[in-house]
Coordinates of C-alpha atoms in Angstrom, one line a residue:
M1 CA -28.2 16.4 26.3
R2 CA -31.8 13.8 26.3
N3 CA -33.6 13.1 29.9
A4 CA -34.3 9.4 27.6
P5 CA -32.5 7.3 24.7
T6 CA -34.9 8.4 22.3
I7 CA -32.1 9.0 19.7
L8 CA -31.7 5.5 17.5
H9 CA -27.8 5.6 15.2
L10 CA -28.2 2.2 12.6
D11 CA -25.4 0.8 10.9
M12 CA -26.7 -1.8 8.5
D13 CA -24.0 -5.1 9.1
A14 CA -20.8 -4.9 6.3
F15 CA -23.8 -3.6 4.4
Y16 CA -22.3 -4.9 0.7
A17 CA -20.7 -7.9 1.2
S18 CA -24.4 -8.6 3.1
V19 CA -26.0 -7.5 0.1
E20 CA -23.8 -9.8 -2.1
Q21 CA -24.3 -13.0 0.2
A22 CA -28.1 -12.1 0.0
S23 CA -28.1 -11.6 -3.6
K24 CA -25.9 -15.5 -4.6
P25 CA -26.6 -17.5 -2.5
S26 CA -23.8 -20.1 -3.2
L27 CA -22.1 -17.3 -1.0
R28 CA -23.9 -17.4 2.1
G29 CA -22.2 -17.7 5.0
K30 CA -18.5 -17.3 3.3
A31 CA -15.1 -14.8 3.4
V32 CA -16.8 -12.3 0.4
V33 CA -14.5 -9.9 -0.3
V34 CA -15.9 -6.2 -2.2
G35 CA -14.3 -3.2 -4.2
G36 CA -11.7 -2.8 -7.0
L37 CA -10.0 -5.9 -8.4
G38 CA -7.2 -4.5 -10.1
P39 CA -3.6 -4.2 -8.7
R40 CA -4.7 -0.6 -7.9
G41 CA -7.7 -1.4 -6.2
V42 CA -9.0 -1.1 -2.7
V43 CA -11.6 -3.2 -0.4
A44 CA -15.1 -0.8 -0.2
T45 CA -16.2 -3.8 2.4
A46 CA -15.8 -7.4 3.3
S47 CA -17.8 -9.9 5.2
Y48 CA -17.2 -10.9 9.1
E49 CA -15.6 -14.1 7.9
A50 CA -13.5 -12.9 5.8
R51 CA -12.8 -10.4 7.9
A52 CA -11.6 -13.2 10.8
F53 CA -9.0 -12.7 8.1
G54 CA -8.2 -10.0 9.4
V55 CA -9.2 -7.8 5.7
H56 CA -11.1 -4.4 6.9
S57 CA -12.6 -1.4 4.5
A58 CA -10.1 0.4 2.6
M59 CA -7.6 -1.9 2.4
P60 CA -5.2 -3.2 -0.4
M61 CA -7.3 -5.3 -3.1
A62 CA -3.9 -7.8 -3.0
Q63 CA -3.1 -7.5 1.1
A64 CA -6.0 -8.7 1.1
R65 CA -5.8 -11.7 -1.0
R66 CA -3.3 -12.6 0.5
L67 CA -4.7 -12.5 3.3
A68 CA -7.0 -14.3 2.0
P69 CA -6.6 -16.3 -0.4
N70 CA -10.1 -18.1 -1.3
A71 CA -13.0 -15.6 -0.5
A72 CA -14.6 -13.7 -3.3
Y73 CA -14.2 -10.5 -4.6
L74 CA -16.1 -9.3 -5.9
V75 CA -17.2 -5.5 -8.3
P76 CA -19.6 -3.7 -6.6
R77 CA -22.2 -2.7 -7.9
F78 CA -24.0 0.6 -6.8
S79 CA -27.1 0.3 -8.1
L80 CA -28.6 -2.7 -6.2
Y81 CA -27.5 -1.8 -3.4
R82 CA -28.8 1.8 -3.5
A83 CA -31.8 0.2 -4.2
V84 CA -31.5 -1.7 -1.3
S85 CA -30.6 1.2 0.5
E86 CA -33.8 3.3 0.0
Q87 CA -36.3 0.5 0.9
V88 CA -34.1 0.9 5.2
M89 CA -34.8 4.4 4.6
T90 CA -38.0 4.4 4.2
L91 CA -38.7 2.5 7.1
L92 CA -36.7 5.4 8.7
R93 CA -38.7 8.1 7.9
E94 CA -42.0 5.6 8.5
L95 CA -40.5 5.5 12.0
S96 CA -40.2 9.6 12.5
P97 CA -39.5 12.5 10.5
L98 CA -35.8 13.7 11.4
V99 CA -33.8 11.2 9.7
E100 CA -29.9 11.6 8.3
P101 CA -28.5 10.1 6.6
L102 CA -24.5 9.3 6.3
S103 CA -24.2 6.7 3.9
L104 CA -26.4 4.6 2.2
D105 CA -25.9 1.7 4.9
E106 CA -26.1 4.9 7.6
A107 CA -28.3 6.8 9.8
F108 CA -29.4 8.4 12.5
V109 CA -32.9 9.1 14.1
D110 CA -34.4 11.0 16.2
L111 CA -37.2 9.0 16.9
A112 CA -39.1 11.9 20.0
A113 CA -40.1 14.3 17.2
S114 CA -42.8 11.5 15.8
G115 CA -43.3 10.1 20.0
V116 CA -42.9 6.9 18.4
A117 CA -39.9 6.6 21.7
E118 CA -40.2 8.8 25.3
D119 CA -38.7 6.4 27.8
A120 CA -35.8 4.2 27.8
E121 CA -38.5 0.5 26.7
S122 CA -40.7 2.9 23.9
A123 CA -36.9 2.8 22.9
R124 CA -35.5 0.1 22.6
R125 CA -39.3 -1.7 21.2
A126 CA -38.9 0.3 18.3
G127 CA -35.0 -0.5 17.6
L128 CA -36.4 -4.3 18.3
R129 CA -39.3 -3.2 15.8
L130 CA -37.5 -1.7 13.2
R131 CA -34.4 -4.4 13.3
A132 CA -37.6 -6.7 12.2
D133 CA -38.4 -4.7 9.7
I134 CA -35.7 -4.5 7.8
R135 CA -34.9 -7.9 8.1
T136 CA -38.7 -8.6 6.6
V137 CA -38.0 -6.1 3.5
T138 CA -34.4 -6.7 2.4
G139 CA -33.2 -9.8 4.4
L140 CA -30.3 -8.0 6.2
T141 CA -29.4 -6.9 9.6
G142 CA -28.8 -3.7 10.9
S143 CA -27.4 -2.6 13.8
V144 CA -29.5 -0.3 16.1
G145 CA -27.6 2.5 18.4
L146 CA -30.1 3.6 21.9
A147 CA -28.9 6.9 23.5
A148 CA -29.9 10.5 24.6
S149 CA -27.3 11.6 21.7
K150 CA -25.7 11.0 18.8
M151 CA -22.0 10.5 19.6
L152 CA -23.7 7.5 21.9
A153 CA -26.0 6.2 20.2
K154 CA -23.0 6.1 17.5
I155 CA -21.0 3.9 20.0
A156 CA -23.8 1.6 21.5
S157 CA -24.1 0.3 17.7
E158 CA -20.6 -0.4 17.2
Q159 CA -21.1 -2.3 20.3
A160 CA -24.3 -4.0 18.3
K161 CA -22.2 -5.1 15.9
P162 CA -23.8 -8.1 14.3
D163 CA -26.8 -7.6 14.0
G164 CA -27.3 -6.2 17.9
L165 CA -28.7 -3.8 19.9
V166 CA -26.9 -1.8 22.8
L167 CA -29.8 0.7 25.0
I168 CA -27.0 3.8 26.6
E169 CA -29.1 4.4 29.4
P170 CA -29.2 7.7 31.3
G171 CA -26.7 8.7 33.6
T172 CA -24.6 5.2 33.0
E173 CA -22.7 7.3 29.9
R174 CA -19.4 8.2 32.2
A175 CA -19.5 5.2 33.3
L176 CA -19.8 3.6 29.6
L177 CA -17.2 5.6 28.4
G178 CA -14.6 5.7 30.1
P179 CA -12.3 2.2 30.5
L180 CA -13.3 2.5 25.7
P181 CA -10.1 4.3 23.3
V182 CA -9.2 7.6 22.9
R183 CA -9.6 6.2 19.4
T184 CA -14.4 5.4 20.2
L185 CA -14.9 9.1 19.8
P186 CA -14.9 11.0 16.9
G187 CA -13.1 13.3 15.4
V188 CA -10.4 11.2 16.9
G189 CA -8.3 10.0 14.8
P190 CA -4.9 8.1 14.1
A191 CA -2.4 11.0 14.1
T192 CA -4.5 12.4 16.8
G193 CA -4.5 9.1 17.9
D194 CA -0.9 9.0 18.6
H195 CA -0.5 12.0 19.5
L196 CA -2.3 11.4 22.7
R197 CA -0.9 8.4 23.9
R198 CA 3.0 10.0 23.2
V199 CA 1.4 12.5 25.9
G200 CA 0.4 9.7 28.5
I201 CA -3.3 10.0 27.3
T202 CA -5.4 6.8 26.1
T203 CA -8.4 5.7 26.9
V204 CA -11.5 8.4 27.2
D205 CA -11.1 8.4 30.9
E206 CA -7.4 9.9 31.0
L207 CA -8.9 12.3 27.8
A208 CA -11.3 14.4 30.8
E209 CA -9.0 14.1 33.9
A210 CA -6.0 15.9 31.5
G211 CA -8.6 18.5 31.9
E212 CA -9.8 21.8 29.4
D213 CA -7.3 23.8 29.3
E214 CA -4.6 21.1 28.7
L215 CA -6.5 19.4 26.1
V216 CA -6.6 22.9 23.9
R217 CA -2.8 23.3 24.7
L218 CA -2.3 19.8 22.8
L219 CA -5.0 20.2 20.3
G220 CA -6.0 23.6 19.8
K221 CA -8.8 25.5 20.6
A222 CA -11.8 24.2 18.9
H223 CA -10.5 20.5 18.7
G224 CA -9.8 20.7 21.9
Q225 CA -12.8 21.9 23.4
A226 CA -14.6 19.4 21.6
L227 CA -12.8 17.0 23.0
Y228 CA -12.6 17.3 26.3
A229 CA -17.0 17.9 26.0
M230 CA -17.2 14.6 24.7
A231 CA -15.2 13.1 26.3
L232 CA -17.6 14.5 30.0
A233 CA -20.0 12.2 26.9
R234 CA -21.5 16.4 26.1
D235 CA -23.5 16.4 22.9
E236 CA -25.8 18.8 21.4
R237 CA -25.9 18.2 18.1
P238 CA -29.4 17.5 16.9
V239 CA -30.6 15.1 14.3
V240 CA -31.1 17.1 11.6
A241 CA -33.2 15.8 8.5
E242 CA -32.7 14.4 4.9
R243 CA -28.1 16.5 4.9
E244 CA -28.7 18.1 0.7
A245 CA -25.4 17.1 -1.5
K246 CA -23.3 18.8 -1.9
S247 CA -21.7 17.5 -5.0
V248 CA -21.2 14.4 -7.5
S249 CA -18.4 12.8 -9.1
V250 CA -17.4 9.5 -10.5
E251 CA -13.9 9.3 -10.5
D252 CA -11.5 6.1 -11.9
T253 CA -8.4 4.4 -11.0
Y254 CA -6.5 2.9 -13.6
D255 CA -4.4 -0.6 -13.6
V256 CA -1.7 1.2 -15.3
D257 CA -0.7 4.6 -15.8
I258 CA -2.4 6.1 -19.1
H259 CA 0.5 8.4 -21.1
D260 CA -1.6 9.0 -24.5
R261 CA -2.9 12.8 -24.0
P262 CA -6.0 11.2 -26.2
R263 CA -6.9 8.5 -24.1
I264 CA -6.6 10.8 -21.3
G265 CA -10.1 12.7 -23.2
L266 CA -11.2 9.7 -24.0
E267 CA -11.7 8.6 -20.4
V268 CA -12.0 12.4 -19.2
R269 CA -14.8 12.2 -21.7
R270 CA -16.6 8.7 -20.7
L271 CA -16.3 10.3 -16.7
A272 CA -18.4 13.8 -17.9
D273 CA -20.6 12.0 -19.3
R274 CA -22.0 9.0 -16.7
C275 CA -21.7 12.0 -14.0
V276 CA -24.3 14.0 -15.9
R277 CA -26.8 10.2 -15.5
R278 CA -25.8 10.6 -12.1
L279 CA -27.2 13.7 -11.6
R280 CA -30.2 12.9 -13.9
E281 CA -31.6 10.5 -11.4
A282 CA -30.9 11.9 -8.8
G283 CA -33.0 14.7 -10.4
L284 CA -30.3 17.5 -9.3
S285 CA -28.0 20.0 -12.0
G286 CA -25.0 21.9 -10.5
R287 CA -23.1 25.4 -12.4
T288 CA -18.9 24.3 -11.0
I289 CA -17.6 21.6 -12.7
V290 CA -14.7 20.6 -11.7
L291 CA -11.6 17.8 -13.3
K292 CA -9.6 15.5 -10.4
V293 CA -6.5 14.3 -12.7
R294 CA -3.5 11.9 -9.6
R295 CA -0.6 12.2 -11.3
Y296 CA 2.1 9.0 -11.8
D297 CA 3.6 10.6 -8.5
F298 CA 0.5 10.2 -6.7
S299 CA 0.7 14.3 -6.5
T300 CA -3.2 15.0 -7.5
L301 CA -4.9 17.9 -9.2
T302 CA -8.3 19.8 -9.2
R303 CA -9.1 22.3 -11.5
S304 CA -12.8 23.8 -11.1
E305 CA -14.6 26.4 -14.0
T306 CA -18.9 27.7 -12.7
L307 CA -20.8 28.5 -15.5
R308 CA -23.5 31.3 -15.6
G309 CA -26.1 29.1 -14.4
P310 CA -27.4 25.3 -13.2
T311 CA -26.9 22.5 -15.9
D312 CA -27.4 18.5 -16.4
D313 CA -26.9 18.8 -20.4
P314 CA -23.5 16.1 -21.1
A315 CA -22.4 17.8 -24.0
V316 CA -22.3 21.4 -21.7
V317 CA -20.4 19.5 -19.0
R318 CA -18.2 17.2 -21.5
E319 CA -16.3 20.7 -23.1
A320 CA -15.5 22.0 -19.4
A321 CA -14.4 18.8 -18.3
E322 CA -12.0 19.1 -22.0
R323 CA -11.0 22.6 -21.3
L324 CA -9.9 22.1 -17.8
L325 CA -7.8 19.0 -18.8
E326 CA -6.3 21.0 -21.0
S327 CA -4.4 23.6 -18.3
V328 CA -2.7 20.1 -16.9
D329 CA 0.5 18.7 -17.9
T330 CA 0.0 15.0 -17.9
T331 CA 3.6 14.9 -18.6
G332 CA 4.6 11.3 -17.0
G333 CA 0.8 9.2 -16.8
V334 CA -1.5 9.5 -14.3
R335 CA -3.5 6.7 -12.3
L336 CA -6.7 8.3 -11.6
L337 CA -9.2 10.9 -13.1
G338 CA -12.8 12.8 -12.2
V339 CA -15.0 14.0 -13.6
G340 CA -17.3 16.3 -10.8
V341 CA -20.3 18.3 -10.8
S342 CA -21.2 21.1 -7.4
G343 CA -23.8 23.9 -6.2
L344 CA -26.1 21.4 -7.2
A345 CA -29.9 22.7 -7.9
D346 CA -33.4 20.5 -8.3
Y347 CA -33.9 22.8 -11.3
T348 CA -31.8 23.2 -14.6
Q349 CA -31.5 26.8 -16.6
E350 CA -32.7 25.8 -20.6
D351 CA -30.3 28.2 -22.9
L352 CA -28.1 27.3 -20.7
F353 CA -26.2 25.2 -23.4
A354 CA -25.3 28.1 -25.5
Q355 CA -22.1 27.4 -22.9
A356 CA -21.0 24.7 -25.2
S357 CA -18.2 26.0 -26.9
S358 CA -19.3 23.8 -30.3
G359 CA -23.2 24.8 -29.7
A360 CA -24.0 21.3 -31.7
E361 CA -25.8 18.5 -30.6
P362 CA -23.9 16.1 -28.4
V363 CA -20.6 13.4 -29.9
P364 CA -21.4 10.2 -29.3
E365 CA -19.0 8.6 -27.8
E366 CA -17.3 6.8 -31.0
A367 CA -17.5 9.8 -32.5
V368 CA -15.2 11.0 -29.8
A369 CA -12.7 8.5 -30.6
E370 CA -13.0 8.5 -34.1
R371 CA -11.0 12.1 -33.6
V372 CA -8.7 11.7 -31.2
A373 CA -7.6 8.6 -33.4
V374 CA -8.0 5.3 -31.2
P375 CA -7.3 2.4 -33.4
R376 CA -9.8 0.3 -34.3
E377 CA -9.9 -2.8 -32.7
P378 CA -11.9 -6.0 -31.7
V379 CA -14.5 -5.8 -28.0
L380 CA -14.3 -8.1 -26.2
P381 CA -17.6 -8.3 -23.6
H382 CA -15.5 -7.9 -20.5
W383 CA -17.4 -10.1 -17.5
R384 CA -16.4 -8.6 -13.5
A385 CA -16.4 -11.3 -10.6
G386 CA -20.2 -10.8 -9.3
Q387 CA -21.4 -9.2 -12.3
D388 CA -25.2 -10.3 -13.1
V389 CA -26.1 -12.0 -15.7
R390 CA -28.5 -13.8 -18.4
H391 CA -28.6 -17.0 -20.4
A392 CA -31.0 -17.8 -22.9
E393 CA -31.0 -21.5 -21.8
H394 CA -30.2 -21.5 -18.3
G395 CA -31.5 -17.7 -17.1
H396 CA -29.8 -16.3 -14.7
G397 CA -26.3 -16.3 -13.0
W398 CA -23.7 -14.3 -11.8
V399 CA -19.4 -14.5 -13.3
Q400 CA -17.4 -16.0 -10.7
G401 CA -15.1 -15.5 -13.4
S402 CA -13.2 -14.3 -17.2
G403 CA -9.9 -15.3 -18.2
V404 CA -8.5 -17.0 -21.0
G405 CA -11.6 -15.9 -23.7
R406 CA -13.8 -18.1 -21.4
V407 CA -15.8 -16.9 -18.5
T408 CA -18.0 -19.2 -16.3
V409 CA -21.0 -18.3 -14.1
R410 CA -22.4 -20.0 -11.9
F411 CA -26.3 -19.6 -12.4
E412 CA -28.6 -18.8 -9.6
T413 CA -30.7 -16.0 -7.9
P414 CA -31.1 -14.5 -3.8
Q415 CA -34.6 -17.5 -3.7
S416 CA -32.8 -20.3 -5.3
P417 CA -30.9 -23.1 -3.6
P418 CA -27.4 -22.8 -4.3
G419 CA -26.3 -22.8 -8.6
R420 CA -24.5 -24.9 -11.0
I421 CA -21.2 -23.4 -12.1
R422 CA -21.0 -23.5 -16.8
T423 CA -18.4 -22.0 -18.6
F424 CA -18.7 -20.3 -22.2
L425 CA -16.8 -18.7 -25.0
V426 CA -16.4 -14.8 -24.2
T427 CA -17.7 -14.2 -27.0
D428 CA -21.2 -16.6 -26.2
P429 CA -24.2 -15.2 -28.0
A430 CA -26.9 -15.8 -25.7
L431 CA -25.0 -14.7 -23.3
E432 CA -25.9 -11.1 -22.1
P433 CA -25.8 -8.3 -19.4
A434 CA -28.2 -7.9 -16.8
D435 CA -29.7 -6.1 -13.7
P436 CA -30.1 -7.0 -10.2
L437 CA -33.1 -9.3 -8.9
P438 CA -34.7 -7.9 -5.5
L439 CA -33.2 -9.7 -2.5
V440 CA -37.2 -10.3 -1.5
V441 CA -39.9 -10.6 -3.8
T442 CA -42.9 -9.2 -1.9
A443 CA -46.3 -10.9 -2.9
P444 CA -49.1 -9.6 -4.6
A445 CA -51.6 -8.1 -2.9
P446 CA -55.5 -9.8 -2.4

């Protein structure tokens, strides 16, 4: 392990919710919950104000609403979250060539790789400068942990939350880890934690005192040896730059189980098209098409098909997903569908289109709907809470809620004071969806 705290772990504070608060002045300092808003939705992120009521990530949205009925409940805006994440990752890459993103809002950085830090003092200065730069560029806060290993840097950033910096001096690791609960260590989830608790091991000190042989007996060789090493603060894992994505996928959970087979087919086609859009946005293609189906009884089935070469053609992915669906029994209904592509590459095989069974051009969604005999009904605009909109007279705003043929909009921007509320018919021609606005407006270069 290193003799200086030159591994940095950044964790943005309540990222999705913080982006929403920065984007919507009327929500700053208020309880905000981001996630799926339907009956089966779950919480993606809760602001610290919402966490005070007991709301946390992965909680069923219905439970969150009972705990914090007056919070703002918003759908995720992933395009904005990705844009802000890229701004943050750019700042990290300016610090060091070795940046290991873990998610949109979390990453490790090796400060020694660029020479920006060689000891505790220079590492602290780098961490403070990073936090200031993130606030300037995005208007958001992030918590920073600095230590001689990845495990300890991540523990330090958790202790720094929210909006802080914690540096663990080399030589103090064992004293810091000892009294912490075993769940603090990576790889100790609820099941392992309960198993250890039943044999009287609740802290990291007790884990170390149990000894390697006992942990191997309790947990198996690989897991036992790894946990014993971590209990002694041993972690030699390097920071690995730019881990490549292994797959691209999209999925939807439905508020009501879908029983109609033609409707299921239509949903699979739509998911395939969304998946391809994400592939193309990332400049990728893939060889293996994967279909995921969760049935009414919560049983989950996956089916896959590997093509001759990588593709980003929507017709090829759509037809492969349809073929996979033919092998799945959907009797009784489905509650979730997903389509993914793995075996990723940064190129496509030009003649792969021949793999589409029809050999025809991609079929427009409207034509697909006719083919599967989906009844034609007037389609009303679907306004979702948190969605960006623009009104011809009032300008940019966001949807606070909708129902009984009306939609309520608050008109404000990230740079404005809290805005006024207006209510319109959902069919108002002056109201249209809009792209998110940047959180921080940079001054033009002179």
